[in-house]
Amino acid sequence: NAGVMQNPRHLVRRRGQEARLRCSPMKGHSHVYWYRQLPEEGLKFMVYLQKENIIDESGMPKERFSAEFPKEGPSILRIQQVVRGDSAAYFCASSPPTSGRGGELFFGEGSRLTVL
Amino acid sequence: GQNIDQPTEMTATEGAIVQINCTYQTSGFNGLFWYQQHAGEAPTFLSYNVLDGLEEKGRFSSFLSRSKGYSYLLLKELQMKDSASYLCAVRDRAGNMLTFGGGTRLMVKP
C-alpha cells in the first residue's frame, strides 16, 4: 500500500529556470494539498486541489506559481522563473473525502528545491 | 483566518514527561491535529481532537479545550528517538485544509 509519492526528492535549479514537482496521492485519496516549509519553520499552506479542480489557492503566490491535479496522472506544482527565495521543502499531502469527519492528512517525503 | 502559537523549542530528559502547548485563534474550528516531524522527513500523524478532553494513545496523549482555544501534547517516558519537531494544526469548519503552527523542536537529552 504505497503512501504519498513525491518526485523528485531533490531538485536544483538556477535562477530563472522552471521547477516542476509531482505528487501521486495515496490510493483512494481524491484530495491533494501542497505545503511549503522553510528551514526551521512550520508548514505553510499553498493550495488544495481535488481532481480537475482547485478548491483553495489562498496560500499560493499570485505570480510564477501554479498547481494542477488532472483527471489522470499526478498533481503538479509548477514554479516558473525560480528565485533564491523559492528554495524550500515542498510537501504534498493527501486525504480521502471526509465529509466533515476527522481525517488526517498523509504526507509525502517532500521535494527539496535548491535555487542557485 | 487562523493564528496558531506554540513554543519554538523545548528540552527534556530521557525518561521524563514533557507537555507541549498550543493555542489557537480561528474563524472556524473542525478539529485539532498533532504531527511529529523528524529532521528531513515527512510529518507523521500523532493525534486528533475535535471534542474537549484527553485522547490517549500509548506514550502520547493530547488534550483539547475549545472554549480556551488550547491544546497540549503530552509525551511520557521520553526516549531519545522522540527528539523531533511537533506540529500543532487546526482544521477550519469550511473544508479539509489544515493550518499549521510553527512547530516545537523537542530535544531529548540523556
mmCIF file of N, CA and C in Angstrom, chain B residues 21-93:
data_model
loop_
_atom_site.group_PDB
_atom_site.id
_atom_site.type_symbol
_atom_site.label_atom_id
_atom_site.label_comp_id
_atom_site.label_asym_id
_atom_site.label_seq_id
_atom_site.Cartn_x
_atom_site.Cartn_y
_atom_site.Cartn_z
ATOM 1 N N ASN B 21 2.516 22.863 24.537
ATOM 2 C CA ASN B 21 1.262 23.603 24.460
ATOM 3 C C ASN B 21 1.037 24.216 23.081
ATOM 4 N N CYS B 22 -0.229 24.402 22.773
ATOM 5 C CA CYS B 22 -0.618 25.031 21.512
ATOM 6 C C CYS B 22 -1.872 25.860 21.767
ATOM 7 N N THR B 23 -1.829 27.128 21.410
ATOM 8 C CA THR B 23 -3.026 27.961 21.490
ATOM 9 C C THR B 23 -3.403 28.408 20.092
ATOM 10 N N TYR B 24 -4.689 28.569 19.872
ATOM 11 C CA TYR B 24 -5.127 28.925 18.528
ATOM 12 C C TYR B 24 -6.275 29.918 18.585
ATOM 13 N N GLN B 25 -6.343 30.725 17.566
ATOM 14 C CA GLN B 25 -7.459 31.651 17.356
ATOM 15 C C GLN B 25 -7.900 31.445 15.922
ATOM 16 N N THR B 26 -9.128 30.997 15.738
ATOM 17 C CA THR B 26 -9.582 30.643 14.409
ATOM 18 C C THR B 26 -10.959 31.218 14.129
ATOM 19 N N SER B 27 -11.228 31.400 12.853
ATOM 20 C CA SER B 27 -12.554 31.868 12.449
ATOM 21 C C SER B 27 -13.548 30.720 12.438
ATOM 22 N N GLY B 28 -13.069 29.522 12.429
ATOM 23 C CA GLY B 28 -13.907 28.334 12.494
ATOM 24 C C GLY B 28 -13.057 27.196 13.015
ATOM 25 N N PHE B 29 -13.665 26.144 13.510
ATOM 26 C CA PHE B 29 -12.894 25.038 14.095
ATOM 27 C C PHE B 29 -13.570 23.721 13.765
ATOM 28 N N ASN B 30 -12.766 22.799 13.254
ATOM 29 C CA ASN B 30 -13.279 21.472 12.923
ATOM 30 C C ASN B 30 -12.225 20.422 13.226
ATOM 31 N N GLY B 31 -11.521 20.602 14.336
ATOM 32 C CA GLY B 31 -10.568 19.579 14.750
ATOM 33 C C GLY B 31 -9.151 20.097 14.873
ATOM 34 N N LEU B 32 -8.409 19.503 15.806
ATOM 35 C CA LEU B 32 -7.013 19.874 16.025
ATOM 36 C C LEU B 32 -6.152 18.630 15.920
ATOM 37 N N PHE B 33 -5.044 18.744 15.215
ATOM 38 C CA PHE B 33 -4.158 17.622 14.940
ATOM 39 C C PHE B 33 -2.766 17.906 15.505
ATOM 40 N N TRP B 34 -2.091 16.837 15.903
ATOM 41 C CA TRP B 34 -0.669 16.899 16.230
ATOM 42 C C TRP B 34 0.088 15.961 15.290
ATOM 43 N N TYR B 35 1.194 16.496 14.762
ATOM 44 C CA TYR B 35 2.066 15.724 13.897
ATOM 45 C C TYR B 35 3.473 15.744 14.478
ATOM 46 N N GLN B 36 4.216 14.683 14.189
ATOM 47 C CA GLN B 36 5.635 14.604 14.534
ATOM 48 C C GLN B 36 6.440 14.677 13.248
ATOM 49 N N GLN B 37 7.518 15.439 13.281
ATOM 50 C CA GLN B 37 8.376 15.519 12.100
ATOM 51 C C GLN B 37 9.838 15.446 12.514
ATOM 52 N N HIS B 38 10.510 14.374 12.113
ATOM 53 C CA HIS B 38 11.948 14.295 12.299
ATOM 54 C C HIS B 38 12.633 15.089 11.191
ATOM 55 N N ALA B 39 13.829 15.574 11.501
ATOM 56 C CA ALA B 39 14.556 16.434 10.574
ATOM 57 C C ALA B 39 14.706 15.762 9.211
ATOM 58 N N GLY B 40 14.306 16.468 8.171
ATOM 59 C CA GLY B 40 14.462 15.959 6.819
ATOM 60 C C GLY B 40 13.448 14.915 6.404
ATOM 61 N N GLU B 41 12.443 14.706 7.242
ATOM 62 C CA GLU B 41 11.452 13.674 6.933
ATOM 63 C C GLU B 41 10.046 14.262 6.822
ATOM 64 N N ALA B 42 9.108 13.411 6.441
ATOM 65 C CA ALA B 42 7.715 13.834 6.315
ATOM 66 C C ALA B 42 7.053 13.917 7.681
ATOM 67 N N PRO B 43 6.131 14.834 7.874
ATOM 68 C CA PRO B 43 5.330 14.839 9.099
ATOM 69 C C PRO B 43 4.485 13.571 9.163
ATOM 70 N N THR B 44 4.364 13.013 10.360
ATOM 71 C CA THR B 44 3.520 11.840 10.550
ATOM 72 C C THR B 44 2.481 12.134 11.616
ATOM 73 N N PHE B 45 1.292 11.640 11.401
ATOM 74 C CA PHE B 45 0.145 11.897 12.261
ATOM 75 C C PHE B 45 0.331 11.282 13.645
ATOM 76 N N LEU B 46 0.016 12.058 14.693
ATOM 77 C CA LEU B 46 0.068 11.550 16.059
ATOM 78 C C LEU B 46 -1.324 11.446 16.676
ATOM 79 N N SER B 47 -2.094 12.544 16.589
ATOM 80 C CA SER B 47 -3.372 12.541 17.302
ATOM 81 C C SER B 47 -4.336 13.545 16.692
ATOM 82 N N TYR B 48 -5.603 13.352 17.054
ATOM 83 C CA TYR B 48 -6.689 14.204 16.571
ATOM 84 C C TYR B 48 -7.676 14.421 17.703
ATOM 85 N N ASN B 49 -8.045 15.681 17.938
ATOM 86 C CA ASN B 49 -9.075 16.021 18.924
ATOM 87 C C ASN B 49 -10.112 16.919 18.261
ATOM 88 N N VAL B 50 -11.375 16.601 18.448
ATOM 89 C CA VAL B 50 -12.421 17.506 17.984
ATOM 90 C C VAL B 50 -13.363 17.876 19.136
ATOM 91 N N LEU B 51 -13.425 17.022 20.157
ATOM 92 C CA LEU B 51 -14.221 17.306 21.356
ATOM 93 C C LEU B 51 -13.278 17.604 22.521
ATOM 94 N N ASP B 52 -13.772 18.313 23.509
ATOM 95 C CA ASP B 52 -12.963 18.631 24.692
ATOM 96 C C ASP B 52 -12.562 17.357 25.415
ATOM 97 N N GLY B 53 -11.357 17.381 25.956
ATOM 98 C CA GLY B 53 -10.920 16.256 26.758
ATOM 99 C C GLY B 53 -9.603 15.700 26.285
ATOM 100 N N LEU B 54 -9.286 14.561 26.871
ATOM 101 C CA LEU B 54 -7.985 13.938 26.668
ATOM 102 C C LEU B 54 -8.120 12.700 25.792
ATOM 103 N N GLU B 55 -7.243 12.602 24.803
ATOM 104 C CA GLU B 55 -7.148 11.414 23.967
ATOM 105 C C GLU B 55 -5.799 10.758 24.252
ATOM 106 N N GLU B 56 -5.821 9.499 24.647
ATOM 107 C CA GLU B 56 -4.576 8.828 24.998
ATOM 108 C C GLU B 56 -4.261 7.739 23.982
ATOM 109 N N LYS B 57 -2.973 7.708 23.612
ATOM 110 C CA LYS B 57 -2.540 6.697 22.653
ATOM 111 C C LYS B 57 -1.118 6.315 23.023
ATOM 112 N N GLY B 58 -1.002 5.275 23.835
ATOM 113 C CA GLY B 58 0.315 4.821 24.253
ATOM 114 C C GLY B 58 1.025 5.867 25.100
ATOM 115 N N ARG B 59 2.250 6.194 24.721
ATOM 116 C CA ARG B 59 3.021 7.182 25.493
ATOM 117 C C ARG B 59 2.584 8.610 25.196
ATOM 118 N N PHE B 60 1.765 8.775 24.151
ATOM 119 C CA PHE B 60 1.353 10.127 23.759
ATOM 120 C C PHE B 60 -0.111 10.356 24.121
ATOM 121 N N SER B 61 -0.399 11.568 24.617
ATOM 122 C CA SER B 61 -1.771 11.980 24.892
ATOM 123 C C SER B 61 -1.947 13.390 24.365
ATOM 124 N N SER B 62 -3.169 13.719 23.958
ATOM 125 C CA SER B 62 -3.449 15.078 23.512
ATOM 126 C C SER B 62 -4.734 15.554 24.161
ATOM 127 N N PHE B 63 -4.721 16.813 24.565
ATOM 128 C CA PHE B 63 -5.845 17.421 25.271
ATOM 129 C C PHE B 63 -6.353 18.609 24.484
ATOM 130 N N LEU B 64 -7.667 18.836 24.552
ATOM 131 C CA LEU B 64 -8.263 19.976 23.858
ATOM 132 C C LEU B 64 -9.276 20.670 24.760
ATOM 133 N N SER B 65 -9.219 22.012 24.773
ATOM 134 C CA SER B 65 -10.270 22.836 25.359
ATOM 135 C C SER B 65 -10.686 23.831 24.286
ATOM 136 N N ARG B 66 -11.850 23.634 23.712
ATOM 137 C CA ARG B 66 -12.307 24.507 22.624
ATOM 138 C C ARG B 66 -12.643 25.904 23.136
ATOM 139 N N SER B 67 -13.203 25.992 24.341
ATOM 140 C CA SER B 67 -13.570 27.306 24.873
ATOM 141 C C SER B 67 -12.344 28.175 25.120
ATOM 142 N N LYS B 68 -11.212 27.549 25.420
ATOM 143 C CA LYS B 68 -9.982 28.302 25.682
ATOM 144 C C LYS B 68 -9.078 28.379 24.465
ATOM 145 N N GLY B 69 -9.437 27.680 23.405
ATOM 146 C CA GLY B 69 -8.561 27.663 22.226
ATOM 147 C C GLY B 69 -7.190 27.113 22.581
ATOM 148 N N TYR B 70 -7.181 25.976 23.250
ATOM 149 C CA TYR B 70 -5.942 25.465 23.840
ATOM 150 C C TYR B 70 -5.864 23.960 23.687
ATOM 151 N N SER B 71 -4.660 23.495 23.377
ATOM 152 C CA SER B 71 -4.395 22.066 23.317
ATOM 153 C C SER B 71 -2.998 21.816 23.858
ATOM 154 N N TYR B 72 -2.771 20.613 24.328
ATOM 155 C CA TYR B 72 -1.396 20.216 24.619
ATOM 156 C C TYR B 72 -1.168 18.785 24.186
ATOM 157 N N LEU B 73 0.088 18.500 23.904
ATOM 158 C CA LEU B 73 0.550 17.148 23.607
ATOM 159 C C LEU B 73 1.441 16.716 24.755
ATOM 160 N N LEU B 74 1.138 15.589 25.342
ATOM 161 C CA LEU B 74 1.888 15.080 26.487
ATOM 162 C C LEU B 74 2.658 13.841 26.048
ATOM 163 N N LEU B 75 3.952 13.863 26.269
ATOM 164 C CA LEU B 75 4.800 12.729 25.927
ATOM 165 C C LEU B 75 5.377 12.157 27.219
ATOM 166 N N LYS B 76 5.130 10.880 27.454
ATOM 167 C CA LYS B 76 5.613 10.230 28.672
ATOM 168 C C LYS B 76 6.791 9.322 28.353
ATOM 169 N N GLU B 77 7.552 9.024 29.395
ATOM 170 C CA GLU B 77 8.675 8.077 29.267
ATOM 171 C C GLU B 77 9.513 8.406 28.029
ATOM 172 N N LEU B 78 9.967 9.632 27.989
ATOM 173 C CA LEU B 78 10.666 10.124 26.811
ATOM 174 C C LEU B 78 11.825 9.226 26.413
ATOM 175 N N GLN B 79 11.956 9.072 25.105
ATOM 176 C CA GLN B 79 13.062 8.323 24.531
ATOM 177 C C GLN B 79 13.845 9.256 23.621
ATOM 178 N N MET B 80 15.081 8.887 23.366
ATOM 179 C CA MET B 80 15.935 9.735 22.521
ATOM 180 C C MET B 80 15.300 9.931 21.148
ATOM 181 N N LYS B 81 14.626 8.910 20.653
ATOM 182 C CA LYS B 81 14.025 8.994 19.327
ATOM 183 C C LYS B 81 12.847 9.968 19.260
ATOM 184 N N ASP B 82 12.406 10.437 20.424
ATOM 185 C CA ASP B 82 11.329 11.433 20.442
ATOM 186 C C ASP B 82 11.834 12.836 20.091
ATOM 187 N N SER B 83 13.138 12.978 19.973
ATOM 188 C CA SER B 83 13.697 14.269 19.536
ATOM 189 C C SER B 83 13.215 14.536 18.113
ATOM 190 N N ALA B 84 12.414 15.585 17.968
ATOM 191 C CA ALA B 84 11.773 15.881 16.680
ATOM 192 C C ALA B 84 11.042 17.204 16.835
ATOM 193 N N SER B 85 10.446 17.658 15.750
ATOM 194 C CA SER B 85 9.533 18.795 15.812
ATOM 195 C C SER B 85 8.114 18.281 15.944
ATOM 196 N N TYR B 86 7.326 18.976 16.744
ATOM 197 C CA TYR B 86 5.931 18.605 16.964
ATOM 198 C C TYR B 86 5.060 19.754 16.474
ATOM 199 N N LEU B 87 4.200 19.432 15.518
ATOM 200 C CA LEU B 87 3.418 20.444 14.815
ATOM 201 C C LEU B 87 1.959 20.363 15.245
ATOM 202 N N CYS B 88 1.427 21.481 15.667
ATOM 203 C CA CYS B 88 0.014 21.614 16.003
ATOM 204 C C CYS B 88 -0.693 22.166 14.760
ATOM 205 N N ALA B 89 -1.846 21.622 14.420
ATOM 206 C CA ALA B 89 -2.554 22.079 13.224
ATOM 207 C C ALA B 89 -4.051 22.098 13.489
ATOM 208 N N VAL B 90 -4.713 23.089 12.922
ATOM 209 C CA VAL B 90 -6.152 23.251 13.108
ATOM 210 C C VAL B 90 -6.845 23.180 11.751
ATOM 211 N N ARG B 91 -7.982 22.496 11.721
ATOM 212 C CA ARG B 91 -8.777 22.473 10.503
ATOM 213 C C ARG B 91 -9.969 23.400 10.699
ATOM 214 N N ASP B 92 -10.200 24.218 9.699
ATOM 215 C CA ASP B 92 -11.322 25.147 9.814
ATOM 216 C C ASP B 92 -12.620 24.437 9.437
ATOM 217 N N ARG B 93 -13.719 25.123 9.696
ATOM 218 C CA ARG B 93 -15.012 24.495 9.521
ATOM 219 C C ARG B 93 -15.342 24.261 8.058
#
